Amino acid sequence: MINIRSKWWQPKRDLKIGDVVLVISADQPRGHWPLGRIKAVFPGKDGHVRVAKVQVGYETITRPVTKLAPLEIIE
């Protein structure tokens, strides 16, 4: 499973600059989602990261963290 969904009350590590993620796209099948690297993070009012700038190839896109699937988070 690429993106495990867990209950919201279990704490998770926020995305950080340099993390590698899959950029989820509704118009492409899962095997064709592009890889990206987090370049900047934007926390919400509660202090948790809600939006991130992601470098995908030569372009930088801004995506909500719900549309990003982190790969191998090491704690």
Coordinates of C-alpha atoms in Angstrom, one line a residue:
M1 CA 0.0 0.0 0.0
I2 CA 1.4 3.4 -0.9
N3 CA -0.6 5.7 1.3
I4 CA -1.8 4.2 4.6
R5 CA -4.8 5.9 6.1
S6 CA -4.9 6.0 9.8
K7 CA -7.2 7.5 12.4
W8 CA -6.7 11.3 12.8
W9 CA -5.9 11.1 16.5
Q10 CA -2.7 9.2 16.0
P11 CA 0.1 11.8 15.6
K12 CA 2.2 11.7 12.4
R13 CA 5.3 13.5 11.4
D14 CA 4.7 16.6 9.2
L15 CA 6.4 16.7 5.8
K16 CA 9.8 18.4 5.8
I17 CA 11.9 20.1 3.2
G18 CA 13.8 17.4 1.2
D19 CA 11.2 14.6 1.7
V20 CA 10.4 12.6 -1.5
V21 CA 6.7 12.2 -2.3
L22 CA 4.4 10.9 -5.0
V23 CA 2.2 13.7 -6.3
I24 CA -1.3 12.3 -6.4
S25 CA -3.2 13.1 -9.6
A26 CA -6.9 12.2 -10.1
D27 CA -6.5 12.1 -13.9
Q28 CA -3.6 9.5 -13.9
P29 CA -3.4 5.9 -12.6
R30 CA -1.4 5.3 -9.5
G31 CA 1.5 3.8 -11.4
H32 CA 2.0 7.1 -13.3
W33 CA 2.0 9.6 -10.4
P34 CA 5.2 11.7 -10.6
L35 CA 7.9 11.8 -8.0
G36 CA 8.6 15.1 -6.3
R37 CA 10.8 16.6 -3.6
I38 CA 9.5 19.1 -1.0
K39 CA 11.1 22.5 -1.5
A40 CA 9.0 24.6 1.0
V41 CA 6.2 23.9 3.5
F42 CA 3.4 26.1 4.7
P43 CA 1.9 25.4 8.2
G44 CA -1.8 26.1 9.0
K45 CA -3.1 28.0 12.0
D46 CA -2.6 24.9 14.1
G47 CA 1.1 24.7 13.3
H48 CA 0.9 21.5 11.2
V49 CA 2.0 21.5 7.5
R50 CA -1.1 21.9 5.3
V51 CA 0.5 22.9 1.9
A52 CA 3.8 22.3 0.3
K53 CA 5.8 23.4 -2.8
V54 CA 7.0 20.4 -4.7
Q55 CA 9.8 20.2 -7.3
V56 CA 8.6 17.9 -10.1
G57 CA 11.0 17.7 -12.9
Y58 CA 11.8 21.2 -13.9
E59 CA 8.7 22.8 -12.5
T60 CA 7.6 23.7 -9.0
I61 CA 4.0 23.1 -8.0
T62 CA 2.0 23.9 -4.8
R63 CA -0.1 21.1 -3.5
P64 CA -2.1 20.3 -0.3
V65 CA -0.5 17.6 1.8
T66 CA -3.6 15.4 1.2
K67 CA -2.6 15.2 -2.4
L68 CA 1.0 14.0 -1.5
A69 CA 2.0 10.5 -0.6
P70 CA 5.3 10.5 1.3
L71 CA 7.8 7.8 0.5
E72 CA 9.8 6.2 3.3
I73 CA 9.6 8.6 6.2
I74 CA 12.4 7.8 8.6
E75 CA 11.8 8.8 12.2

